[in-house]
Short mmCIF file of C-alpha atoms in Angstrom, two decimals:
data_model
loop_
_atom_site.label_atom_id
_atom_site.label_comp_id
_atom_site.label_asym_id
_atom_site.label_seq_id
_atom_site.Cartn_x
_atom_site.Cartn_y
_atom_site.Cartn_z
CA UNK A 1 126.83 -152.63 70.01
CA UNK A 2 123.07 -152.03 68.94
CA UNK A 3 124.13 -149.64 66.59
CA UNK A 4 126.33 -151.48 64.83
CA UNK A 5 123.87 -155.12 64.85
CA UNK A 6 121.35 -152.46 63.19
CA UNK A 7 124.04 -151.34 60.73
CA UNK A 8 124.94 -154.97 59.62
CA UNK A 9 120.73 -156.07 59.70
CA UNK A 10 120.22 -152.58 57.01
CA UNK A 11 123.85 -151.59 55.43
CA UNK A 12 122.97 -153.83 52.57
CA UNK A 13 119.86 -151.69 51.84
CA UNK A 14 121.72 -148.27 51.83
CA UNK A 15 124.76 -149.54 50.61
CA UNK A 16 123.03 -149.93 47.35
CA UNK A 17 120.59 -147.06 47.59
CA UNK A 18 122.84 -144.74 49.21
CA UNK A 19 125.39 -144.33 46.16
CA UNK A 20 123.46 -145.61 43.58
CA UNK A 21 120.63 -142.66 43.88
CA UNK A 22 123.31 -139.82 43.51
CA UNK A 23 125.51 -141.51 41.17
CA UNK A 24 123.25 -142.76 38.74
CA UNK A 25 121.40 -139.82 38.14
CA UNK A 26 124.30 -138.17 37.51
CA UNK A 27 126.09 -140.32 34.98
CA UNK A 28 122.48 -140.12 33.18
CA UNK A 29 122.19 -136.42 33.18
CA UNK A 30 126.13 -135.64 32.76
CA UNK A 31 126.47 -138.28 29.53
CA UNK A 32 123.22 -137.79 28.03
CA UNK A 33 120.84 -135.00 29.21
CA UNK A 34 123.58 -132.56 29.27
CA UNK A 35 124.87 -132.83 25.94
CA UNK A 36 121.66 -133.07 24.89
CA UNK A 37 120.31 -129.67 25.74
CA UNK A 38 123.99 -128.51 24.68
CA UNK A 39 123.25 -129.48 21.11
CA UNK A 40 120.06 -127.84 21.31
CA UNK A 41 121.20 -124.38 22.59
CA UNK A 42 124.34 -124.25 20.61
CA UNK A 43 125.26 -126.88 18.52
CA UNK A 44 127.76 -125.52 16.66
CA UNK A 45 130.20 -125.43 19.74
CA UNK A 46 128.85 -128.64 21.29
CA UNK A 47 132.34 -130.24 21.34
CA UNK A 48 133.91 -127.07 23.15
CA UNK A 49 131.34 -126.50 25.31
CA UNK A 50 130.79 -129.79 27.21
CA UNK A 51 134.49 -130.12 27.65
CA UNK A 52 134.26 -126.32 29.60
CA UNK A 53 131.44 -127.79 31.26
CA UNK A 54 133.22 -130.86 32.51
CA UNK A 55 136.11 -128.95 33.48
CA UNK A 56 134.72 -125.98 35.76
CA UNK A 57 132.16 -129.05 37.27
CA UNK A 58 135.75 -131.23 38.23
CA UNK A 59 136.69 -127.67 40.05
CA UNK A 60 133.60 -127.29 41.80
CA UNK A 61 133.67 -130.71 42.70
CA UNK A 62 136.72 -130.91 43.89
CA UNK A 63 136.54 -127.63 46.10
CA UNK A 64 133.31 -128.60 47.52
CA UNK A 65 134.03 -131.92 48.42
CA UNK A 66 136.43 -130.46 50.59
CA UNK A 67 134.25 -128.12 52.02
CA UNK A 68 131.44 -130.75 52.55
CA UNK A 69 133.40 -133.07 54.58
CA UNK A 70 135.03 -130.40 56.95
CA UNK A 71 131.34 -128.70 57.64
CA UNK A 72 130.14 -132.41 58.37
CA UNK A 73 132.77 -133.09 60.58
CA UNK A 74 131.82 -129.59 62.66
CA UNK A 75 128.23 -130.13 62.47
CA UNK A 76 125.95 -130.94 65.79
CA UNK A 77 122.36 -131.99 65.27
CA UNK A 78 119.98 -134.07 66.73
CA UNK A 79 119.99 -136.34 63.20
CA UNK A 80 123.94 -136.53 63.44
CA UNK A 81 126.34 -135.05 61.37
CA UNK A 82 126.03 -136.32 57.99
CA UNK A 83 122.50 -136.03 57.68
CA UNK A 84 121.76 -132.65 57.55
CA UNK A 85 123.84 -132.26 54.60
CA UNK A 86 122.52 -135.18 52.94
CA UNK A 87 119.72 -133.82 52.93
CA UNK A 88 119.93 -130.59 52.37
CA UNK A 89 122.55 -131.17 49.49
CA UNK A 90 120.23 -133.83 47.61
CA UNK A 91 117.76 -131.09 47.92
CA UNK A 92 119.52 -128.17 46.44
CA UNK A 93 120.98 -130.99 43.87
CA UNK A 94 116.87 -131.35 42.82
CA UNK A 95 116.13 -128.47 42.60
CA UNK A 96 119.52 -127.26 40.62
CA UNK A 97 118.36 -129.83 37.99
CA UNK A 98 114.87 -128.49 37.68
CA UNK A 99 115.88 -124.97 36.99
CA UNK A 100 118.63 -126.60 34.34
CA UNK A 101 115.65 -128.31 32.49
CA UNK A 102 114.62 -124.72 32.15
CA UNK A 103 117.50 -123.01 30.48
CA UNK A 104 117.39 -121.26 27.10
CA UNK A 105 121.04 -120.19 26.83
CA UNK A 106 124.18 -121.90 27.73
CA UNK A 107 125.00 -119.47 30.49
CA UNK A 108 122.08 -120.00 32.49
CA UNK A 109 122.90 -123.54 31.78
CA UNK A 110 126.13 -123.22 33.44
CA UNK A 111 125.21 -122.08 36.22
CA UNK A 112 122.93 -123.88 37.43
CA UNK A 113 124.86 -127.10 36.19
CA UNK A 114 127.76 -126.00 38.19
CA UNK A 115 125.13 -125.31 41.94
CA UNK A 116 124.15 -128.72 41.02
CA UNK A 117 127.51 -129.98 41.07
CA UNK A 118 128.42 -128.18 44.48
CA UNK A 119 125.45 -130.04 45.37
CA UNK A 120 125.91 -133.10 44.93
CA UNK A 121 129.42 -133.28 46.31
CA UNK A 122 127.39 -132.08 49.67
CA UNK A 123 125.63 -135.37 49.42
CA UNK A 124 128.99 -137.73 48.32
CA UNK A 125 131.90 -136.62 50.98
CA UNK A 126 129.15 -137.03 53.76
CA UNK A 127 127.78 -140.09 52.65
CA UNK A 128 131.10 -142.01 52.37
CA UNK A 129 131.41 -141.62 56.17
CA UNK A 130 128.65 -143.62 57.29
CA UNK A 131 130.66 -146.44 56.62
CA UNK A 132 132.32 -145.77 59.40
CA UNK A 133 129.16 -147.03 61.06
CA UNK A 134 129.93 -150.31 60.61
CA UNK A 135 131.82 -152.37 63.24
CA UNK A 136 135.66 -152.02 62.48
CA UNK A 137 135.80 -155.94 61.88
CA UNK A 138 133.07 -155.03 59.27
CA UNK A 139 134.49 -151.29 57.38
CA UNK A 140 136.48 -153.34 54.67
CA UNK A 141 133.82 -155.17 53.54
CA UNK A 142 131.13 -152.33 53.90
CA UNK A 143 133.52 -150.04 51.59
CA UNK A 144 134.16 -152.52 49.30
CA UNK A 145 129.89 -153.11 48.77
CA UNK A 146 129.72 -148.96 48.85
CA UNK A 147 131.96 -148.90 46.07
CA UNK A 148 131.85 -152.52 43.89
CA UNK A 149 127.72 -152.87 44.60
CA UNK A 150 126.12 -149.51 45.23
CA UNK A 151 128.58 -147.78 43.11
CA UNK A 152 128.33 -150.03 40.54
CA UNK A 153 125.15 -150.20 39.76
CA UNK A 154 124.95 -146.06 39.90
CA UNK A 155 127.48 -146.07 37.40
CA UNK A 156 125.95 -149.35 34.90
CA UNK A 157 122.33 -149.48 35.88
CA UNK A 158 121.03 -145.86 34.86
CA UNK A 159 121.67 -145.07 31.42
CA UNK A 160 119.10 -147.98 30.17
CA UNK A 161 116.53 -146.05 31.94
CA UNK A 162 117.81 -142.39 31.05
CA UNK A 163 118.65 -143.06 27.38
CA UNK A 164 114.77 -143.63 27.12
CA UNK A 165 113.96 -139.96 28.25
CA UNK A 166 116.66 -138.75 25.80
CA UNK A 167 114.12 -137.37 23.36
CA UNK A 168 112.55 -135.41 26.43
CA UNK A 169 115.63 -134.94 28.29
CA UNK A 170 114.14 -131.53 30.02
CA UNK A 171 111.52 -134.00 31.81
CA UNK A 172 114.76 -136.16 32.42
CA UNK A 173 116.51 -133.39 34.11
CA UNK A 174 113.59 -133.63 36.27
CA UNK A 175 113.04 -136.84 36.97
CA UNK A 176 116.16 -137.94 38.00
CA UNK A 177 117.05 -134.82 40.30
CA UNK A 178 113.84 -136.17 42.08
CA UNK A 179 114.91 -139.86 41.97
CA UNK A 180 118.12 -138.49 43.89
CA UNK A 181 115.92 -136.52 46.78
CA UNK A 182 114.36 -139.49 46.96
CA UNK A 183 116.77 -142.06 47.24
CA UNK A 184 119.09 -140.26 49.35
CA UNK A 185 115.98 -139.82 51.41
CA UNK A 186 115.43 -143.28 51.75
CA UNK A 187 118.90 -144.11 52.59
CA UNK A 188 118.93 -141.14 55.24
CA UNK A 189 116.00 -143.09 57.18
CA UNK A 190 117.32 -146.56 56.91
CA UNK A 191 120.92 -145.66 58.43
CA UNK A 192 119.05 -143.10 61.07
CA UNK A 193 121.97 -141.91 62.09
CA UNK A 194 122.25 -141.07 66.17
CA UNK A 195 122.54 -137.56 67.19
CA UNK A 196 125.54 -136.73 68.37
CA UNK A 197 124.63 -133.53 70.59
CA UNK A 198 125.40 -135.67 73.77
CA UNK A 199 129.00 -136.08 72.91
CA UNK A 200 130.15 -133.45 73.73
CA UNK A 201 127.17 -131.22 75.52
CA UNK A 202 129.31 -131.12 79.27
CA UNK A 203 132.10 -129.60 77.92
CA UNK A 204 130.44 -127.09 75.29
CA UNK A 205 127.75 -125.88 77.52
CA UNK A 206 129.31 -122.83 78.85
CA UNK A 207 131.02 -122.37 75.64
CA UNK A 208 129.82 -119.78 72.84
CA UNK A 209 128.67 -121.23 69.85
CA UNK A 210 132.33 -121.12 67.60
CA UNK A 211 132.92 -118.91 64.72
CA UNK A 212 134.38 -119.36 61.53
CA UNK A 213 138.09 -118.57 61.83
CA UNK A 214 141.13 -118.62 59.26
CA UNK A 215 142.48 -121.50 61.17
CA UNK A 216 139.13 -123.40 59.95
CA UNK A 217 140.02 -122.17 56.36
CA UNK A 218 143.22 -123.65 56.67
CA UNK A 219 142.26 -126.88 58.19
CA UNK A 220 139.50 -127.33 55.08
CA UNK A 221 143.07 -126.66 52.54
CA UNK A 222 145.93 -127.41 54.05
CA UNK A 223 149.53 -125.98 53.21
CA UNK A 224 151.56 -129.07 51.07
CA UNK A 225 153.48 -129.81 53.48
CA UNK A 226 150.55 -130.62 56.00
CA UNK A 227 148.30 -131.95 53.51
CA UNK A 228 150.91 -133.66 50.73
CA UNK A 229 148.95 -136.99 50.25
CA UNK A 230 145.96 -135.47 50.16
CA UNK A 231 146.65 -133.24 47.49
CA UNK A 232 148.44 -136.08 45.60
CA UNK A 233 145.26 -138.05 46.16
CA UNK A 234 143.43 -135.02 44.78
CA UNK A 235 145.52 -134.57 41.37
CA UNK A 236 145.05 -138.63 40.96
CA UNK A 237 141.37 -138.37 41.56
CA UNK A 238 141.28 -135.32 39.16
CA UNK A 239 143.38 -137.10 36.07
CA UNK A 240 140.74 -140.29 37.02
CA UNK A 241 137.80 -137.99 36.40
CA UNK A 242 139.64 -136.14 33.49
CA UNK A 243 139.80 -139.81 31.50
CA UNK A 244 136.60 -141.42 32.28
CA UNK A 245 134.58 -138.21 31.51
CA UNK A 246 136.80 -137.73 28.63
CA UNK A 247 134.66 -140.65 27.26
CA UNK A 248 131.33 -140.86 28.75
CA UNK A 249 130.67 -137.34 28.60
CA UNK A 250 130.90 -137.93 24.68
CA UNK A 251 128.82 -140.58 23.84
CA UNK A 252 126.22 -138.91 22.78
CA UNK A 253 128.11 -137.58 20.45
CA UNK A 254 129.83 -140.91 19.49
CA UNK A 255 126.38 -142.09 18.75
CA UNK A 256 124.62 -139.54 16.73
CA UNK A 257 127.49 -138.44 14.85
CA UNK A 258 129.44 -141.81 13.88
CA UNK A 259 127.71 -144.59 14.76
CA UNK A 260 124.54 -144.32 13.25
CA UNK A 261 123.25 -145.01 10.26
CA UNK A 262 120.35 -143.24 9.23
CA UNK A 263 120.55 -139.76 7.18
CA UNK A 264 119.08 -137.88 9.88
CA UNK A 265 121.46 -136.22 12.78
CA UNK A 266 118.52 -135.17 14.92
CA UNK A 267 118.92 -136.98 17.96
CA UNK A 268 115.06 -135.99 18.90
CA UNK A 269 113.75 -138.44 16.05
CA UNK A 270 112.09 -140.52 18.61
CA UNK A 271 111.71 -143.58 16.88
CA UNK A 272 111.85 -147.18 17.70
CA UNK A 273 115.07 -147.83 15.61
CA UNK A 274 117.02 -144.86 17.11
CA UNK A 275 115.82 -146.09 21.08
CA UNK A 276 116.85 -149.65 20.82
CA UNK A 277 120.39 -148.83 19.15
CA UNK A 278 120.75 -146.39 21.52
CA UNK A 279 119.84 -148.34 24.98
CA UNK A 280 122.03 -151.15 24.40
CA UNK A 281 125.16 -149.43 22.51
CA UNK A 282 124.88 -146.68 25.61
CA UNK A 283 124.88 -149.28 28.18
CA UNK A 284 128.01 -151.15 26.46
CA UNK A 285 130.28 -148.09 25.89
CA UNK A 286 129.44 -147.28 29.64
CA UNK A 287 130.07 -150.87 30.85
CA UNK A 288 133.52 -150.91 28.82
CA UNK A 289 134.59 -147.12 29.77
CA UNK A 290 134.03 -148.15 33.40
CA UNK A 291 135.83 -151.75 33.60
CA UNK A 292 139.15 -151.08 31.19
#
């Protein structure tokens, strides 16, 4: 019961912090930085190459989302078993973005893109089960702030903010994959999660420490017929991502190359003009690409 009082007294702290400081970021970096430093290595192929770049991320994703959730579910520690990965995926996210801000060739770009993406899913299918935290009288109403409040404002709130680093979007790479350590950090402390060591240390204590085994594999992907709505759930999820990042991982594009005005393509003219059109037109193509 003290658990779950502290969860109510703080869950509207981390329900906005928690999502919002992995999902913000993101939309910034995947709608703006990214196609940014595109252009700039290869402009030429811009069009081709974020749409190869969105797909092999959605595959990534998708796999290690998977994976994420079934090592958190395993996982013993004296912080519980979300945090660790938290953590150490919000980390790894960082630093993945740092070493992007680097890259002088696509490839390089790539990869590192596509660790960061791995990443970051370590942070997401974790997260989503604190709300299991909250009293079950409560869970309806904590998902529903974790998705239409914390969510929301990750997905709305950023791109102000990032499309005024978009002339210096290598230092934008870098601030936001900090901003996510950060915030995730923050979160991590305010739900202080219990260890959960005790649960089960009577009947593991003679027991040697398990080993990876095929039947893991299988539990982490499922044959159809185990797993059907899950993998139905999957495909939806991936068609949901296909058409919303159909959109905002153009409108950069959209911007510099038919909706402006001025003779100049550059999109590192940093000039007053140029940053004003560009905060608010951002922010209303993302508003309406996320509410139609």
């Amino acid at each position: 019961m003290k658990k779950n009082n502290n969860f109510v007294k703080t869950s509207g702290t981390w329900l906005i912090i928690g999502p919002a400081s992995w999902l913000g970021p993101y939309i910034v970096m995947n709608s703006l930085f990214l196609p940014a430093i595109i252009q700039h290595l290869d402009a030429p192929n811009k069009i081709q190459l974020v749409a190869l770049f969105s797909t092999c991320g959605m595959i990534v994703a998708a796999l290690s989302n998977m994976i994420a959730g079934a090592l958190s579910d395993k996982t013993k520690s004296r912080f519980g078993k979300r945090a660790p990965w938290i953590i150490g995926g919000s980390f790894v996210f960082m630093l993945a973005m740092i070493v992007a801000s680097t890259s002088q060739g696509i490839a390089f770009l790539l990869g590192a893109w596509m660790v960061g993406q791995a990443a970051l899913n370590f942070i997401v299918a974790p997260m989503v089960a604190w709300i299991d935290f909250a009293p079950k009288e409560g869970r309806g109403t904590a998902s529903s702030a974790y998705g239409g409040l914390g969510m929301a404002l990750g997905n709305n709130g950023f791109n102000v903010i990032g499309a005024m680093f978009l002339s210096q979007y290598r230092l934008g790479f870098v601030i936001f994959g900090v901003f996510t350590f950060i915030g995730t950090l923050i979160a991590t402390l305010i739900v202080h999660e219990p260890s959960n060591l005790d649960n089960e240390e009577v009947a593991t204590e003679k027991k040697e420490k398990p080993k990876l085994s095929w039947h893991d594999i299988k539990t982490i992907f499922p044959s159809w017929s185990v797993g059907r709505d899950y993998y139905l759930a999957l495909i939806g999820k991936l068609f949901q991502g296909v058409g919303n990042f159909a959109i905002t991982g153009y409108i950069l594009y959209i911007m510099t190359d038919f909706f402006t005005s001025w003779k100049s393509n550059s999109i590192y003219n940093s000039n007053d003009k140029y940053n004003h059109v560009s905060v608010w037109n951002l922010y209303g193509i993302r508003c309406w690409a996320c509410f139609r």
